[in-house]
Amino acid sequence: MAIRYIEQDRTFWLDTEHTSYIMAVVDEENFVGHVYYGQKLQYTEGTPAPVYLMRTGEAPFVPSKNNRERVSFLDSFPMEYPGNGLGDYRESAVSIRTVGGHVGVQLNYVSHEIVKGKPALPGLPSTFPGEEDCDTLILHLEDQTTGLTAELIYTTFEKVDVITRSVILKNTTEQPIYLTKVMSACLDLDCTDEKYDILTLHGSWGRERQMERRSLMHGKQSVGSVRGESSHQEHPFIALLSENATQDTGEVYGMHFVYSGNFLAQAELSQFDSVRMTMGIHPENFVWKLEQGESFAAPEVVMTYSSEGLSGMTHHYHDMYREHLIRGEYRDKKRPILINNWEATYFNFDTQKLLAIAKEAKACGIEMLVMDDGWFGHRNNDDSSLGDWKVNTDKIKGGLKYLVDEVNNIGLEFGIWFEPEMISPDSDLYRAHPDWAIHIDGRAATQSRCQYVLDLSRKEVRDYVYDQVSAILHSANIRYVKWDMNRQLSDLGSSYLSADHKEELFHRYVLGVYELQERLVTEFPNMLLENCSGGGARFDPGMLYYSPQIWCSDDTDAIERLLIQEGTSLIYPLCSMGAHVSDCPNHTVGRVTPFETRGHVALAGTFGYELDVTKIPKEDREQIPQQIAMYHKYHELVREGDYYRIASYSENHLYDCWAVSAKDKSEVLVTYVQVLSTPNVHSRKLYLKGFEPQAVYRLEETGETFTGEILEKYGFAVTNYDNYAIAADFNQEEKGLDILAHLDVVPAGEGW
Ligand code: DGJ
């Protein structure tokens, strides 16, 4: 068992392969305190557990010894799940309102269970044991005054050094209780002189998930979303780093939220320099009414600790999500190389155009055609028809089945785009059911991209959407769905929810999306689902539970993608990042980059194309078969290998470098992209990573051999050409693997 309860100290000790997490029940009032989270501690039977570390023998002492200074205790004790309004003035994990209008809650220990495996969270996406033997601790807590109870749930994933957290709150009284805040996890580190940074991912449309690191100062520093989705703007992730932490050294605590709606992720440095991290549903516009006997399940937090800097954390998250979150047959399978017509045609396409693209794509080795936005209703731009999921036969002449059969006859599979959560004011659906759009009664609803959001808290709305989508999917041989969502939520209103349930809308909406996607992947288990939200606004672990890949960003410029993909790959495996080669000048930023570079950058994700293959320059077109061969050669390594960040363009503003190393280190693929050349300098040394130090590696193409140690410690020199990208494949000599060195040098002057 990775979880033990040590009776003599009333201590809970959770172990993973390299970490320990310890909590204790203290004082007569049974406060649950956080003792330790960090490098693994060895427990020796019979010796005291480190509960003395809680410093309860120091002033202000526990309440049974010093109740006159109870506030001092509450405001400094490292609380595992802090309550609200009673004297702990730091960020609370839970707050409530009673029917009498009272606030104030303090949940203390009652009992516990340690069970094998991991219970699922009702209606919510969550990680699962898979092949691993997980253990779960459930702490039962109670607030005696209000009758609110909590189950704090901790599951250990030993091999990947992860502990997941969630909370179930229950009303055990006869009167309703209103939950006004429910955090899923709190990590209260009882530190003193340590200095920390926090790392978050921020962005906007077209530049999602950019890394941002700053010193943790006194007070609260948070990121969050109140946009109804996890958002382009902030990401439901926060990491606390020791001030000196680097890619490969130092301490990192990561928290990542398996949720796709509003969130709050926060770190707080207290007056005594302890650090409290919290993560959960954003309390703004959130009130959840619990009637007698009802429960509320808070979404899961995936928590990890690394003493090996950021790369340790990255490896934990990548392995965790590949093995314990992503589902379905595509999890371990080569993804089809698709061509999507969005940047090729936008709304201006018809059967003939799509078939022309399909024919040329097939000749290049592409495997699937995806028809994007504009095939339904009378949608020729973005101002109509969402909700009317009927094929527009003026454009799709012969109908959908004819088109799909023809594409199949050409030798390609077929995929389709939907935006199921939306409704256009100009749609038959809106004309029939204006109240299905989220709005506040008496106030004109706010449009965004000329559309409203469907009220998915209503079952009849979900059923309508599902029936429409599934009818289309049954009507032809469709193997892939891109599920888009192009606006954020506003106008918190629902004609369906009663006044005391209105502020449940945002969470109920997210539950509705989850229910729809669960129905879809259950009814169509062999279909590949790719989530998308105006690019990457809902790229989160919640969505990853339903779709093994998510579109990273509408910005397909290879250089912009270096930044977006660096931030994304910090916590997400490469196999989840939708990345395509697009045409130049790039439609978002107007930049021209070599076609090879675009290919190398897209290879770090789920490789595909986003261009009109019948129109691109001949020299580019001719490179596609070669790029496709590269994908066929490397897809398994990229999907399953360990990812290493070697250099960061976001830091040096000149070049980027990463590697993917096979789990047994027999092969390492290094990708280097030089964005800007520097005049009059020597070659650049890259200190590579991911090698077995004593093994000899041979570089494909040149046949040169190096020890792993030389490549990592002495470095690998790349020449300062004007612009270039290389994908260098190193293979261990003794394993006798074939070697390919791919170097694409771009002549001076080309580019931008
Ligand atoms: C936003 C997506 O990110 C794009 O790829 C495209 O599907 C458009 N929506 C279509 O409206």
JSON list of N, CA, C and O in Angstrom, two decimals, residues 152-182:
[
{"chain": "A", "resi": 152, "resn": "LEU", "atom": "N", "xyz": [-12.34, 14.34, 1.56]},
{"chain": "A", "resi": 152, "resn": "LEU", "atom": "CA", "xyz": [-11.14, 14.76, 0.83]},
{"chain": "A", "resi": 152, "resn": "LEU", "atom": "C", "xyz": [-10.54, 13.49, 0.24]},
{"chain": "A", "resi": 152, "resn": "LEU", "atom": "O", "xyz": [-10.24, 12.54, 0.97]},
{"chain": "A", "resi": 153, "resn": "ILE", "atom": "N", "xyz": [-10.40, 13.46, -1.08]},
{"chain": "A", "resi": 153, "resn": "ILE", "atom": "CA", "xyz": [-10.00, 12.23, -1.76]},
{"chain": "A", "resi": 153, "resn": "ILE", "atom": "C", "xyz": [-8.60, 12.39, -2.34]},
{"chain": "A", "resi": 153, "resn": "ILE", "atom": "O", "xyz": [-8.34, 13.33, -3.11]},
{"chain": "A", "resi": 154, "resn": "TYR", "atom": "N", "xyz": [-7.72, 11.47, -1.98]},
{"chain": "A", "resi": 154, "resn": "TYR", "atom": "CA", "xyz": [-6.33, 11.50, -2.46]},
{"chain": "A", "resi": 154, "resn": "TYR", "atom": "C", "xyz": [-6.01, 10.14, -3.09]},
{"chain": "A", "resi": 154, "resn": "TYR", "atom": "O", "xyz": [-6.19, 9.12, -2.45]},
{"chain": "A", "resi": 155, "resn": "THR", "atom": "N", "xyz": [-5.54, 10.16, -4.35]},
{"chain": "A", "resi": 155, "resn": "THR", "atom": "CA", "xyz": [-5.13, 8.90, -4.96]},
{"chain": "A", "resi": 155, "resn": "THR", "atom": "C", "xyz": [-3.66, 9.00, -5.35]},
{"chain": "A", "resi": 155, "resn": "THR", "atom": "O", "xyz": [-3.22, 10.01, -5.92]},
{"chain": "A", "resi": 156, "resn": "THR", "atom": "N", "xyz": [-2.91, 7.95, -5.03]},
{"chain": "A", "resi": 156, "resn": "THR", "atom": "CA", "xyz": [-1.49, 7.93, -5.37]},
{"chain": "A", "resi": 156, "resn": "THR", "atom": "C", "xyz": [-1.26, 7.18, -6.67]},
{"chain": "A", "resi": 156, "resn": "THR", "atom": "O", "xyz": [-1.73, 6.05, -6.84]},
{"chain": "A", "resi": 157, "resn": "PHE", "atom": "N", "xyz": [-0.55, 7.80, -7.59]},
{"chain": "A", "resi": 157, "resn": "PHE", "atom": "CA", "xyz": [-0.09, 7.16, -8.83]},
{"chain": "A", "resi": 157, "resn": "PHE", "atom": "C", "xyz": [1.42, 7.02, -8.66]},
{"chain": "A", "resi": 157, "resn": "PHE", "atom": "O", "xyz": [2.18, 7.94, -9.00]},
{"chain": "A", "resi": 158, "resn": "GLU", "atom": "N", "xyz": [1.82, 5.90, -8.10]},
{"chain": "A", "resi": 158, "resn": "GLU", "atom": "CA", "xyz": [3.20, 5.76, -7.64]},
{"chain": "A", "resi": 158, "resn": "GLU", "atom": "C", "xyz": [4.24, 5.96, -8.74]},
{"chain": "A", "resi": 158, "resn": "GLU", "atom": "O", "xyz": [5.20, 6.71, -8.56]},
{"chain": "A", "resi": 159, "resn": "LYS", "atom": "N", "xyz": [4.04, 5.27, -9.88]},
{"chain": "A", "resi": 159, "resn": "LYS", "atom": "CA", "xyz": [5.11, 5.26, -10.89]},
{"chain": "A", "resi": 159, "resn": "LYS", "atom": "C", "xyz": [5.32, 6.63, -11.53]},
{"chain": "A", "resi": 159, "resn": "LYS", "atom": "O", "xyz": [6.41, 6.94, -11.97]},
{"chain": "A", "resi": 160, "resn": "VAL", "atom": "N", "xyz": [4.27, 7.41, -11.62]},
{"chain": "A", "resi": 160, "resn": "VAL", "atom": "CA", "xyz": [4.42, 8.71, -12.28]},
{"chain": "A", "resi": 160, "resn": "VAL", "atom": "C", "xyz": [4.53, 9.86, -11.27]},
{"chain": "A", "resi": 160, "resn": "VAL", "atom": "O", "xyz": [4.52, 11.04, -11.66]},
{"chain": "A", "resi": 161, "resn": "ASP", "atom": "N", "xyz": [4.68, 9.52, -10.00]},
{"chain": "A", "resi": 161, "resn": "ASP", "atom": "CA", "xyz": [4.88, 10.53, -8.95]},
{"chain": "A", "resi": 161, "resn": "ASP", "atom": "C", "xyz": [3.78, 11.60, -8.93]},
{"chain": "A", "resi": 161, "resn": "ASP", "atom": "O", "xyz": [4.06, 12.80, -8.87]},
{"chain": "A", "resi": 162, "resn": "VAL", "atom": "N", "xyz": [2.56, 11.13, -9.00]},
{"chain": "A", "resi": 162, "resn": "VAL", "atom": "CA", "xyz": [1.43, 12.06, -9.00]},
{"chain": "A", "resi": 162, "resn": "VAL", "atom": "C", "xyz": [0.46, 11.69, -7.88]},
{"chain": "A", "resi": 162, "resn": "VAL", "atom": "O", "xyz": [0.27, 10.52, -7.57]},
{"chain": "A", "resi": 163, "resn": "ILE", "atom": "N", "xyz": [-0.11, 12.71, -7.28]},
{"chain": "A", "resi": 163, "resn": "ILE", "atom": "CA", "xyz": [-1.23, 12.50, -6.34]},
{"chain": "A", "resi": 163, "resn": "ILE", "atom": "C", "xyz": [-2.41, 13.32, -6.87]},
{"chain": "A", "resi": 163, "resn": "ILE", "atom": "O", "xyz": [-2.25, 14.51, -7.17]},
{"chain": "A", "resi": 164, "resn": "THR", "atom": "N", "xyz": [-3.56, 12.67, -7.04]},
{"chain": "A", "resi": 164, "resn": "THR", "atom": "CA", "xyz": [-4.73, 13.43, -7.48]},
{"chain": "A", "resi": 164, "resn": "THR", "atom": "C", "xyz": [-5.59, 13.76, -6.26]},
{"chain": "A", "resi": 164, "resn": "THR", "atom": "O", "xyz": [-5.59, 13.05, -5.25]},
{"chain": "A", "resi": 165, "resn": "ARG", "atom": "N", "xyz": [-6.31, 14.87, -6.39]},
{"chain": "A", "resi": 165, "resn": "ARG", "atom": "CA", "xyz": [-7.12, 15.36, -5.28]},
{"chain": "A", "resi": 165, "resn": "ARG", "atom": "C", "xyz": [-8.51, 15.73, -5.77]},
{"chain": "A", "resi": 165, "resn": "ARG", "atom": "O", "xyz": [-8.66, 16.25, -6.86]},
{"chain": "A", "resi": 166, "resn": "SER", "atom": "N", "xyz": [-9.48, 15.47, -4.94]},
{"chain": "A", "resi": 166, "resn": "SER", "atom": "CA", "xyz": [-10.80, 16.05, -5.20]},
{"chain": "A", "resi": 166, "resn": "SER", "atom": "C", "xyz": [-11.57, 16.04, -3.88]},
{"chain": "A", "resi": 166, "resn": "SER", "atom": "O", "xyz": [-11.10, 15.48, -2.88]},
{"chain": "A", "resi": 167, "resn": "VAL", "atom": "N", "xyz": [-12.73, 16.64, -3.92]},
{"chain": "A", "resi": 167, "resn": "VAL", "atom": "CA", "xyz": [-13.50, 16.84, -2.69]},
{"chain": "A", "resi": 167, "resn": "VAL", "atom": "C", "xyz": [-14.97, 16.61, -3.00]},
{"chain": "A", "resi": 167, "resn": "VAL", "atom": "O", "xyz": [-15.45, 17.03, -4.06]},
{"chain": "A", "resi": 168, "resn": "ILE", "atom": "N", "xyz": [-15.66, 15.92, -2.10]},
{"chain": "A", "resi": 168, "resn": "ILE", "atom": "CA", "xyz": [-17.12, 15.81, -2.24]},
{"chain": "A", "resi": 168, "resn": "ILE", "atom": "C", "xyz": [-17.75, 16.40, -0.98]},
{"chain": "A", "resi": 168, "resn": "ILE", "atom": "O", "xyz": [-17.45, 15.95, 0.14]},
{"chain": "A", "resi": 169, "resn": "LEU", "atom": "N", "xyz": [-18.57, 17.41, -1.17]},
{"chain": "A", "resi": 169, "resn": "LEU", "atom": "CA", "xyz": [-19.23, 18.06, -0.04]},
{"chain": "A", "resi": 169, "resn": "LEU", "atom": "C", "xyz": [-20.68, 17.60, 0.03]},
{"chain": "A", "resi": 169, "resn": "LEU", "atom": "O", "xyz": [-21.33, 17.41, -1.00]},
{"chain": "A", "resi": 170, "resn": "LYS", "atom": "N", "xyz": [-21.16, 17.40, 1.25]},
{"chain": "A", "resi": 170, "resn": "LYS", "atom": "CA", "xyz": [-22.52, 16.89, 1.40]},
{"chain": "A", "resi": 170, "resn": "LYS", "atom": "C", "xyz": [-23.27, 17.66, 2.49]},
{"chain": "A", "resi": 170, "resn": "LYS", "atom": "O", "xyz": [-22.69, 17.98, 3.54]},
{"chain": "A", "resi": 171, "resn": "ASN", "atom": "N", "xyz": [-24.54, 17.91, 2.23]},
{"chain": "A", "resi": 171, "resn": "ASN", "atom": "CA", "xyz": [-25.40, 18.56, 3.23]},
{"chain": "A", "resi": 171, "resn": "ASN", "atom": "C", "xyz": [-26.12, 17.47, 4.02]},
{"chain": "A", "resi": 171, "resn": "ASN", "atom": "O", "xyz": [-26.96, 16.76, 3.48]},
{"chain": "A", "resi": 172, "resn": "THR", "atom": "N", "xyz": [-25.82, 17.37, 5.31]},
{"chain": "A", "resi": 172, "resn": "THR", "atom": "CA", "xyz": [-26.45, 16.33, 6.12]},
{"chain": "A", "resi": 172, "resn": "THR", "atom": "C", "xyz": [-27.58, 16.89, 6.99]},
{"chain": "A", "resi": 172, "resn": "THR", "atom": "O", "xyz": [-28.09, 16.21, 7.87]},
{"chain": "A", "resi": 173, "resn": "THR", "atom": "N", "xyz": [-27.92, 18.16, 6.77]},
{"chain": "A", "resi": 173, "resn": "THR", "atom": "CA", "xyz": [-28.99, 18.74, 7.60]},
{"chain": "A", "resi": 173, "resn": "THR", "atom": "C", "xyz": [-30.30, 18.84, 6.81]},
{"chain": "A", "resi": 173, "resn": "THR", "atom": "O", "xyz": [-30.32, 18.60, 5.61]},
{"chain": "A", "resi": 174, "resn": "GLU", "atom": "N", "xyz": [-31.33, 19.29, 7.50]},
{"chain": "A", "resi": 174, "resn": "GLU", "atom": "CA", "xyz": [-32.64, 19.40, 6.82]},
{"chain": "A", "resi": 174, "resn": "GLU", "atom": "C", "xyz": [-32.76, 20.67, 6.01]},
{"chain": "A", "resi": 174, "resn": "GLU", "atom": "O", "xyz": [-33.54, 20.76, 5.07]},
{"chain": "A", "resi": 175, "resn": "GLN", "atom": "N", "xyz": [-31.99, 21.69, 6.39]},
{"chain": "A", "resi": 175, "resn": "GLN", "atom": "CA", "xyz": [-32.06, 22.97, 5.69]},
{"chain": "A", "resi": 175, "resn": "GLN", "atom": "C", "xyz": [-31.08, 22.99, 4.52]},
{"chain": "A", "resi": 175, "resn": "GLN", "atom": "O", "xyz": [-30.01, 22.39, 4.60]},
{"chain": "A", "resi": 176, "resn": "PRO", "atom": "N", "xyz": [-31.40, 23.72, 3.46]},
{"chain": "A", "resi": 176, "resn": "PRO", "atom": "CA", "xyz": [-30.44, 23.84, 2.37]},
{"chain": "A", "resi": 176, "resn": "PRO", "atom": "C", "xyz": [-29.16, 24.55, 2.83]},
{"chain": "A", "resi": 176, "resn": "PRO", "atom": "O", "xyz": [-29.20, 25.37, 3.75]},
{"chain": "A", "resi": 177, "resn": "ILE", "atom": "N", "xyz": [-28.06, 24.23, 2.18]},
{"chain": "A", "resi": 177, "resn": "ILE", "atom": "CA", "xyz": [-26.80, 24.95, 2.38]},
{"chain": "A", "resi": 177, "resn": "ILE", "atom": "C", "xyz": [-26.37, 25.45, 1.01]},
{"chain": "A", "resi": 177, "resn": "ILE", "atom": "O", "xyz": [-26.43, 24.72, 0.02]},
{"chain": "A", "resi": 178, "resn": "TYR", "atom": "N", "xyz": [-25.94, 26.70, 0.95]},
{"chain": "A", "resi": 178, "resn": "TYR", "atom": "CA", "xyz": [-25.45, 27.25, -0.32]},
{"chain": "A", "resi": 178, "resn": "TYR", "atom": "C", "xyz": [-23.92, 27.24, -0.29]},
{"chain": "A", "resi": 178, "resn": "TYR", "atom": "O", "xyz": [-23.31, 27.86, 0.59]},
{"chain": "A", "resi": 179, "resn": "LEU", "atom": "N", "xyz": [-23.33, 26.53, -1.24]},
{"chain": "A", "resi": 179, "resn": "LEU", "atom": "CA", "xyz": [-21.88, 26.54, -1.35]},
{"chain": "A", "resi": 179, "resn": "LEU", "atom": "C", "xyz": [-21.50, 27.77, -2.15]},
{"chain": "A", "resi": 179, "resn": "LEU", "atom": "O", "xyz": [-21.98, 27.95, -3.28]},
{"chain": "A", "resi": 180, "resn": "THR", "atom": "N", "xyz": [-20.67, 28.64, -1.59]},
{"chain": "A", "resi": 180, "resn": "THR", "atom": "CA", "xyz": [-20.29, 29.85, -2.33]},
{"chain": "A", "resi": 180, "resn": "THR", "atom": "C", "xyz": [-18.86, 29.76, -2.83]},
{"chain": "A", "resi": 180, "resn": "THR", "atom": "O", "xyz": [-18.41, 30.62, -3.58]},
{"chain": "A", "resi": 181, "resn": "LYS", "atom": "N", "xyz": [-18.16, 28.72, -2.43]},
{"chain": "A", "resi": 181, "resn": "LYS", "atom": "CA", "xyz": [-16.81, 28.51, -2.93]},
{"chain": "A", "resi": 181, "resn": "LYS", "atom": "C", "xyz": [-16.41, 27.07, -2.62]},
{"chain": "A", "resi": 181, "resn": "LYS", "atom": "O", "xyz": [-16.58, 26.61, -1.49]},
{"chain": "A", "resi": 182, "resn": "VAL", "atom": "N", "xyz": [-15.87, 26.38, -3.61]},
{"chain": "A", "resi": 182, "resn": "VAL", "atom": "CA", "xyz": [-15.38, 25.02, -3.38]},
{"chain": "A", "resi": 182, "resn": "VAL", "atom": "C", "xyz": [-14.07, 24.85, -4.13]},
{"chain": "A", "resi": 182, "resn": "VAL", "atom": "O", "xyz": [-14.06, 24.73, -5.35]}
]
